[in-house]
CSV table of N, CA and C in Angstrom, one decimal:
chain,number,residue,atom,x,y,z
H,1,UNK,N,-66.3,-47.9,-124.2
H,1,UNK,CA,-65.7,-48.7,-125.3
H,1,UNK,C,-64.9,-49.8,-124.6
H,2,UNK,N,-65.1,-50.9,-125.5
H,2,UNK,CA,-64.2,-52.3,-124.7
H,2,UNK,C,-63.8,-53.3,-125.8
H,3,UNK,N,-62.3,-53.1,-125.8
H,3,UNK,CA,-61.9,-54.3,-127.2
H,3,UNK,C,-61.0,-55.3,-126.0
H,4,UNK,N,-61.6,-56.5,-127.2
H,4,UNK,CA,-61.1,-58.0,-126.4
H,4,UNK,C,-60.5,-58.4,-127.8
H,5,UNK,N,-59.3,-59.2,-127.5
H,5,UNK,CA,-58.2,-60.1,-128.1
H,5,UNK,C,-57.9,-61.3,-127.6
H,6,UNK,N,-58.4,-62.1,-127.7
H,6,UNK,CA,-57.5,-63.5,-127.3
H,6,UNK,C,-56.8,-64.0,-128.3
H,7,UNK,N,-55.7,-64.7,-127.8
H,7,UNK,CA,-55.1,-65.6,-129.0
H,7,UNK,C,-54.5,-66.6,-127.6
H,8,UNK,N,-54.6,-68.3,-128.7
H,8,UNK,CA,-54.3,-69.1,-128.4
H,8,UNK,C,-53.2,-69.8,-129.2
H,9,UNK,N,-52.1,-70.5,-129.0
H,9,UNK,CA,-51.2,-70.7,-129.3
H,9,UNK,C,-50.4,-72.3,-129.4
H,10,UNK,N,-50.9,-72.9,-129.9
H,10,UNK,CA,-50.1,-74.4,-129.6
H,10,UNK,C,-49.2,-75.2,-130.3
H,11,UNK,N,-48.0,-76.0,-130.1
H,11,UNK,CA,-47.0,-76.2,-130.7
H,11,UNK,C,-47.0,-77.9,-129.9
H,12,UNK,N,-47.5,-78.8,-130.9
H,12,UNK,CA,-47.3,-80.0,-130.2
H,12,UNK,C,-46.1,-80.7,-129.9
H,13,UNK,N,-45.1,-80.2,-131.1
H,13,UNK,CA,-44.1,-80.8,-131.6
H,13,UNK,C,-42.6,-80.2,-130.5
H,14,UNK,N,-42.8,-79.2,-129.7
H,14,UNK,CA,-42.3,-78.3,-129.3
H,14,UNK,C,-42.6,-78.5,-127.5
H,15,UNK,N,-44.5,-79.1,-127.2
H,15,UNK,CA,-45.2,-79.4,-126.2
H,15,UNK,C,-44.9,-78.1,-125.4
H,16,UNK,N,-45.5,-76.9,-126.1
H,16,UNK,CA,-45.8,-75.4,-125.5
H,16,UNK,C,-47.1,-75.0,-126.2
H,17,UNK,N,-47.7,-74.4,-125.1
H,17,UNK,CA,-49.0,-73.5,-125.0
H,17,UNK,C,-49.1,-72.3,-124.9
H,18,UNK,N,-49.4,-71.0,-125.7
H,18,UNK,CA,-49.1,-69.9,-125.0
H,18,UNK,C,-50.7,-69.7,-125.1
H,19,UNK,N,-51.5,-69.0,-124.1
H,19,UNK,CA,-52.4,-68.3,-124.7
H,19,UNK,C,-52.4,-66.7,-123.7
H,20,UNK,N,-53.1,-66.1,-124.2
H,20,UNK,CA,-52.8,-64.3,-124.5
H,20,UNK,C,-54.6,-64.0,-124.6
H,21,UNK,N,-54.3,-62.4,-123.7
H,21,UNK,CA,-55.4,-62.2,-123.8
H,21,UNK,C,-55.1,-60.3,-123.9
H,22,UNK,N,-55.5,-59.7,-124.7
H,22,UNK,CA,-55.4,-57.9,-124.4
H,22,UNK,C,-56.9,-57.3,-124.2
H,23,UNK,N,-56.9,-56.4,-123.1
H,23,UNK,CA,-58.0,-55.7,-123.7
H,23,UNK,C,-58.3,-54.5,-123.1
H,24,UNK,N,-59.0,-53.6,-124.0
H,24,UNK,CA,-58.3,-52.0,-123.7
H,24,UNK,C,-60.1,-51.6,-123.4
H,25,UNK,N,-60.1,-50.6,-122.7
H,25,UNK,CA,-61.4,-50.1,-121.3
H,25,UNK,C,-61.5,-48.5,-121.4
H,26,UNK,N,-62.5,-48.1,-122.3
H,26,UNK,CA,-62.0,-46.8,-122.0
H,26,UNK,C,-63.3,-46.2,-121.0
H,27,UNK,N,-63.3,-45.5,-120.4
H,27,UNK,CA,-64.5,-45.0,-119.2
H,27,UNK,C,-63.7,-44.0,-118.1
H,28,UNK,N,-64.6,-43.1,-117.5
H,28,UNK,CA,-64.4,-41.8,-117.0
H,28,UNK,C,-63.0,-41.2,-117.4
H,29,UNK,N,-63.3,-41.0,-118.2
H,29,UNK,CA,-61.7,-40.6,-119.1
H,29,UNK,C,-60.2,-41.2,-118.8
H,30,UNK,N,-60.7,-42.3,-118.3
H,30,UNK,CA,-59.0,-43.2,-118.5
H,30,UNK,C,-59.4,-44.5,-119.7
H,31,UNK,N,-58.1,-44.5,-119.6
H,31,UNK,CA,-57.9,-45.7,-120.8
H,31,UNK,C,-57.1,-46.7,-120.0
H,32,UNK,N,-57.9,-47.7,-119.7
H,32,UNK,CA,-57.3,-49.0,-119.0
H,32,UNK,C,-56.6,-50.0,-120.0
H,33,UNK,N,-55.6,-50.3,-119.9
H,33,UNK,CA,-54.9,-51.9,-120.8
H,33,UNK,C,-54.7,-52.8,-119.7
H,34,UNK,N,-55.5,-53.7,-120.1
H,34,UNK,CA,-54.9,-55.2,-119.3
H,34,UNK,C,-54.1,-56.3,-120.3
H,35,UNK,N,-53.4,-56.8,-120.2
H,35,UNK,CA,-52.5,-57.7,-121.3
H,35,UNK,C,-52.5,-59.1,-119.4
H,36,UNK,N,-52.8,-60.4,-120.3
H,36,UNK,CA,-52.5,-61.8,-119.4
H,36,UNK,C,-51.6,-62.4,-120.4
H,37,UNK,N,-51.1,-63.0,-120.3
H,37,UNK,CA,-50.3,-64.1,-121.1
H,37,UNK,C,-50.2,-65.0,-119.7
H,38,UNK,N,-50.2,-66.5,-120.4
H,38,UNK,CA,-50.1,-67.4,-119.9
H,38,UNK,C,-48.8,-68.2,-120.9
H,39,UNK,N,-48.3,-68.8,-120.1
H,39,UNK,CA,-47.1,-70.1,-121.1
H,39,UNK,C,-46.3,-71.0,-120.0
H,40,UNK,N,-47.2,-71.8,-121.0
H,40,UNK,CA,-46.7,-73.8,-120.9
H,40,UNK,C,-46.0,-74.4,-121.6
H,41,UNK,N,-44.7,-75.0,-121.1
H,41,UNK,CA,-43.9,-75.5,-121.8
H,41,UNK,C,-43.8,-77.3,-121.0
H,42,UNK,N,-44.3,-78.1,-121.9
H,42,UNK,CA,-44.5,-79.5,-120.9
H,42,UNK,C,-43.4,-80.3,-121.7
H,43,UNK,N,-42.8,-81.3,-120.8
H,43,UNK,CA,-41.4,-82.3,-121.0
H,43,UNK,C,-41.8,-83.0,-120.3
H,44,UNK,N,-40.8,-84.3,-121.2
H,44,UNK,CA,-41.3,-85.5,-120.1
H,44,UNK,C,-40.2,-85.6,-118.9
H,45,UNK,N,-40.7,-86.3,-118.0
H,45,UNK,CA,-40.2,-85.6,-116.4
H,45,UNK,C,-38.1,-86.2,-116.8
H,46,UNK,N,-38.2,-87.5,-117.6
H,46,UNK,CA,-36.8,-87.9,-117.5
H,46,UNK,C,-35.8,-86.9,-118.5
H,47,UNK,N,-36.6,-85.9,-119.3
H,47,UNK,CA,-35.8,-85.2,-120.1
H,47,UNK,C,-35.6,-84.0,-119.7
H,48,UNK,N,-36.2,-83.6,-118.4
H,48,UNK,CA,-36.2,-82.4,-117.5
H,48,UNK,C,-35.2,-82.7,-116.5
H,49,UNK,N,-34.8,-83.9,-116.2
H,49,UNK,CA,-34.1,-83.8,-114.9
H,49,UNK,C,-33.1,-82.7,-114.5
H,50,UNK,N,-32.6,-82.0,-115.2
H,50,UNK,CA,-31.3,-81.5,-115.2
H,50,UNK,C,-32.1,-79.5,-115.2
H,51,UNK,N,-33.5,-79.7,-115.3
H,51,UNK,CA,-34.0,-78.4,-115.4
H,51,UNK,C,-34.9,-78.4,-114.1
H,52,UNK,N,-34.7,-77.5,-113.2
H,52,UNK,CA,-35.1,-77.2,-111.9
H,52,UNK,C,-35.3,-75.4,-111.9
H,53,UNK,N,-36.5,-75.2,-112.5
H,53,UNK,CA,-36.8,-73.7,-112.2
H,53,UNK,C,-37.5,-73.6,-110.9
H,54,UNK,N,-36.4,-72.3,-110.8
H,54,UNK,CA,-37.2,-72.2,-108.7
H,54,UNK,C,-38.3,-71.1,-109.0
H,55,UNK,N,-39.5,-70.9,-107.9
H,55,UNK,CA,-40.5,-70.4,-108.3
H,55,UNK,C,-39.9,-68.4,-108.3
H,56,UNK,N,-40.2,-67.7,-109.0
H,56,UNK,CA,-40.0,-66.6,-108.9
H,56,UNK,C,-41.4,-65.8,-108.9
H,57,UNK,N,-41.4,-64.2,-108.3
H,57,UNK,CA,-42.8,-63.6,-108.1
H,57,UNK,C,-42.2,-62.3,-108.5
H,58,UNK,N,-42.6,-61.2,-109.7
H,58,UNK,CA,-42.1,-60.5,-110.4
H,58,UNK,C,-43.3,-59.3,-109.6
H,59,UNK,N,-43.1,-58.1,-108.7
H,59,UNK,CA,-44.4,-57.0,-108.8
H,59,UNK,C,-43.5,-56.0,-109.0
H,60,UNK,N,-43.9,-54.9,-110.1
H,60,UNK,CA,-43.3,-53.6,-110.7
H,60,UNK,C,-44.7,-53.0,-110.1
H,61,UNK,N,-44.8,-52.1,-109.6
H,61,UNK,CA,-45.8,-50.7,-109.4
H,61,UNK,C,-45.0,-49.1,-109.6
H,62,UNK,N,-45.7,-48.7,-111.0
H,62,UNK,CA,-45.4,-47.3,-110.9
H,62,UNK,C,-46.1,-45.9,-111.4
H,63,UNK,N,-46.0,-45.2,-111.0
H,63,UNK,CA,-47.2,-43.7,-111.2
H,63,UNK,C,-46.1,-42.5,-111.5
H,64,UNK,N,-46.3,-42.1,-112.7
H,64,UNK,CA,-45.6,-41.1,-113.2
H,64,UNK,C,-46.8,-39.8,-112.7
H,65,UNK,N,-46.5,-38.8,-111.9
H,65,UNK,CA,-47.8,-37.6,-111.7
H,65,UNK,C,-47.4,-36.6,-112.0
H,66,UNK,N,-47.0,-36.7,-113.3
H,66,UNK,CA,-46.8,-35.2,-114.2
H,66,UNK,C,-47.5,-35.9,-115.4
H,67,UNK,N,-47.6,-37.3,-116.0
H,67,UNK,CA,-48.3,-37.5,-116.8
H,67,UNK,C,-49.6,-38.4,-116.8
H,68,UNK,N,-49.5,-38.4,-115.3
H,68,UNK,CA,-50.8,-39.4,-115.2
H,68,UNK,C,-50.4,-40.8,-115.0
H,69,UNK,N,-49.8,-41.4,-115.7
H,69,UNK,CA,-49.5,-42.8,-116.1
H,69,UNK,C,-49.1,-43.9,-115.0
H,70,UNK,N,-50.1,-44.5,-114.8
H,70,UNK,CA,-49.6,-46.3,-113.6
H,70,UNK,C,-49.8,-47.0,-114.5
H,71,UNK,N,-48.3,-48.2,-114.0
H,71,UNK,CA,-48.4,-49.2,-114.5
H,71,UNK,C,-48.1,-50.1,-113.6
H,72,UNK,N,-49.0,-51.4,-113.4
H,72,UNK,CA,-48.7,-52.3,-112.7
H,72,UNK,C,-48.4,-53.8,-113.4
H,73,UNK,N,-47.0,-54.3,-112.9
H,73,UNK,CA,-46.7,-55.4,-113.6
H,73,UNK,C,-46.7,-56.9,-113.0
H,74,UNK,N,-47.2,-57.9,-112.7
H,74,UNK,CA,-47.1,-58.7,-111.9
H,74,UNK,C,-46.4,-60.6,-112.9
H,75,UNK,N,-45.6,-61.1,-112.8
H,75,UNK,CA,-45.5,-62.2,-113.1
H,75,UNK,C,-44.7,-63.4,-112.3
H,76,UNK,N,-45.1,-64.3,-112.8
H,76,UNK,CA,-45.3,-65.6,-111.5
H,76,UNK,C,-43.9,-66.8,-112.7
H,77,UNK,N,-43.4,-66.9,-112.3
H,77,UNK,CA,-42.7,-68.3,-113.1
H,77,UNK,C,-42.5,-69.5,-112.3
H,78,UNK,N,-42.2,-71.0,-112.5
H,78,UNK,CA,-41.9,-71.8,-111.9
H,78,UNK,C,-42.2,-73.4,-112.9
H,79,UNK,N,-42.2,-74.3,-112.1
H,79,UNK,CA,-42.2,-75.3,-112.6
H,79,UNK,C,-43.0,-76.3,-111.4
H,80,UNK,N,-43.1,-77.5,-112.3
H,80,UNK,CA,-44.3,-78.4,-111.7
H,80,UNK,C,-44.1,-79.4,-112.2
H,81,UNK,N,-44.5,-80.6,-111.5
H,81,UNK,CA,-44.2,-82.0,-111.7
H,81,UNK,C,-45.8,-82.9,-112.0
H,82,UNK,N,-46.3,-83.2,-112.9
H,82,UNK,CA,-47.5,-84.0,-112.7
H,82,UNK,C,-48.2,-85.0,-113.8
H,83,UNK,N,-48.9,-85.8,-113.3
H,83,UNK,CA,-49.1,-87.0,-113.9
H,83,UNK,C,-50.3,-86.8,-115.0
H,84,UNK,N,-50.5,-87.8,-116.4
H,84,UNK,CA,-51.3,-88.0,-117.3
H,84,UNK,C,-51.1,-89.7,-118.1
H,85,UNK,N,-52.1,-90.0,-117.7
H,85,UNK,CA,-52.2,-91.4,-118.3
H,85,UNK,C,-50.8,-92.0,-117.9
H,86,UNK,N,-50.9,-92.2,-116.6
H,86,UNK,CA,-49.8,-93.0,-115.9
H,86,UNK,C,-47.9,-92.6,-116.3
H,87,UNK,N,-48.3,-91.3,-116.5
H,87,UNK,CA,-46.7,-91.2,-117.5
H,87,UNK,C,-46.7,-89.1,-116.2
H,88,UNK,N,-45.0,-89.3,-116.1
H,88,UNK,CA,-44.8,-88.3,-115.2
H,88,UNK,C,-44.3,-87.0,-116.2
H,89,UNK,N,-44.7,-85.6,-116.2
H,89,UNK,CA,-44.5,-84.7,-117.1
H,89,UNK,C,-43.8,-83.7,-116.0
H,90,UNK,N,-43.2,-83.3,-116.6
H,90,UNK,CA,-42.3,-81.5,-115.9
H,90,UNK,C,-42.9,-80.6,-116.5
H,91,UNK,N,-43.5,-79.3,-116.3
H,91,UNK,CA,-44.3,-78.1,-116.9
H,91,UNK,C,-43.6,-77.4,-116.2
H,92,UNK,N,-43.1,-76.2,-117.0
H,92,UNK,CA,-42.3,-75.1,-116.7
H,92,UNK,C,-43.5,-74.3,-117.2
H,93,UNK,N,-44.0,-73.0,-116.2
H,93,UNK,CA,-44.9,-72.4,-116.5
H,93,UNK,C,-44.5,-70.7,-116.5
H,94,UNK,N,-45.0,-69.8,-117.2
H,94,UNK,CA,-45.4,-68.5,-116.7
H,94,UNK,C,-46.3,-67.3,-117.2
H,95,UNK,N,-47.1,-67.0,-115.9
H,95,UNK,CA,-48.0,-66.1,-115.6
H,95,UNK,C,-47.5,-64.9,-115.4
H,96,UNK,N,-48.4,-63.8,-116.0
H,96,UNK,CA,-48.1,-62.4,-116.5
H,96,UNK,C,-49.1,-61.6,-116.7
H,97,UNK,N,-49.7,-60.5,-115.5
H,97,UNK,CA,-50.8,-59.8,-115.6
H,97,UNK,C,-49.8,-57.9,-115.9
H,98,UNK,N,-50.4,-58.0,-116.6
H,98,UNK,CA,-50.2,-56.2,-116.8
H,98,UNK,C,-51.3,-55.2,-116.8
H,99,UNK,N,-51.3,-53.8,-116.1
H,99,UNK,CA,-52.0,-53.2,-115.8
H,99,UNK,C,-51.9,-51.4,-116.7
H,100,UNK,N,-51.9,-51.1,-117.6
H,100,UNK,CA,-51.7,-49.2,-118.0
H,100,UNK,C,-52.5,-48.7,-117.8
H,101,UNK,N,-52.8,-47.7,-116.8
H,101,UNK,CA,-53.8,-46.6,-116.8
H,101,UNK,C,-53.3,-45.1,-117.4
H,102,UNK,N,-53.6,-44.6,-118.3
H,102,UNK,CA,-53.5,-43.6,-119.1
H,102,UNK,C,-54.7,-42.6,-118.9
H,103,UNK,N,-54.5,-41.4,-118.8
H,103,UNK,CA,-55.6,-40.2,-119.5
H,103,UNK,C,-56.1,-40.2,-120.7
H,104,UNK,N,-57.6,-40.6,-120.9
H,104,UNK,CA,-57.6,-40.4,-122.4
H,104,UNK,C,-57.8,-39.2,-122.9
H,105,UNK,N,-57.1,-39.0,-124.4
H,105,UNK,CA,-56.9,-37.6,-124.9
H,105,UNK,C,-58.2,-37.7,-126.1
H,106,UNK,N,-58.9,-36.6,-126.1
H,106,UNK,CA,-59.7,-36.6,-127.2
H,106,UNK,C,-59.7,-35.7,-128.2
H,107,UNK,N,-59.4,-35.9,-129.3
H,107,UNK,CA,-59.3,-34.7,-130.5
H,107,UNK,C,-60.5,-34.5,-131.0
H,108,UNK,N,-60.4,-32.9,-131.1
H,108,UNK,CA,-61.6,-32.1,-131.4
H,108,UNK,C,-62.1,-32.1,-132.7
């Protein structure tokens, strides 16, 4: 069994993008969740000056072995400077992978 979710997200007015993705795996009796999110937040470079995010790298790993349960968490933040139709933009970004592996329970 395999469920997929995307959602996409956009706010022109605001110049943020989120998009999201979940999806749940179930096979040899575990139950996998993967969750992505992605988010873009774009400014123009002269209304950013005073905003300087330094790059950050987020890894959580953990295994509960009384109930089975890992979870791995990874996320990336930072910012970036780059050009479109001759005009300079600031993008504050962040990336986010999540991992739950569970025992699946089956009722009889």
């Amino acid at each position: 069994m395999r469920d997929l979710v995307f959602k996409n997200l956009t706010s022109n007015q605001k110049g943020r993008k989120i998009m999201s993705t979940s999806e749940v795996i179930e096979r040899d009796g575990i139950i996998t969740k993967v969750r992505r999110n992605f988010v873009y937040i774009v400014k123009n470079a002269k209304d950013a000056k005073k905003e300087n995010v330094q790059p950050h790298l987020y890894v959580l790993k953990r295994k509960d072995s009384l109930t089975q349960n890992e979870k791995f968490l990874c996320r990336i933040k930072g910012s970036l400077y780059t050009v479109n139709n001759d005009k300079l933009f600031f993008v504050v970004f962040s990336h986010s992978l999540s991992i739950n592996l569970t025992p699946a329970v089956h009722k009889k």
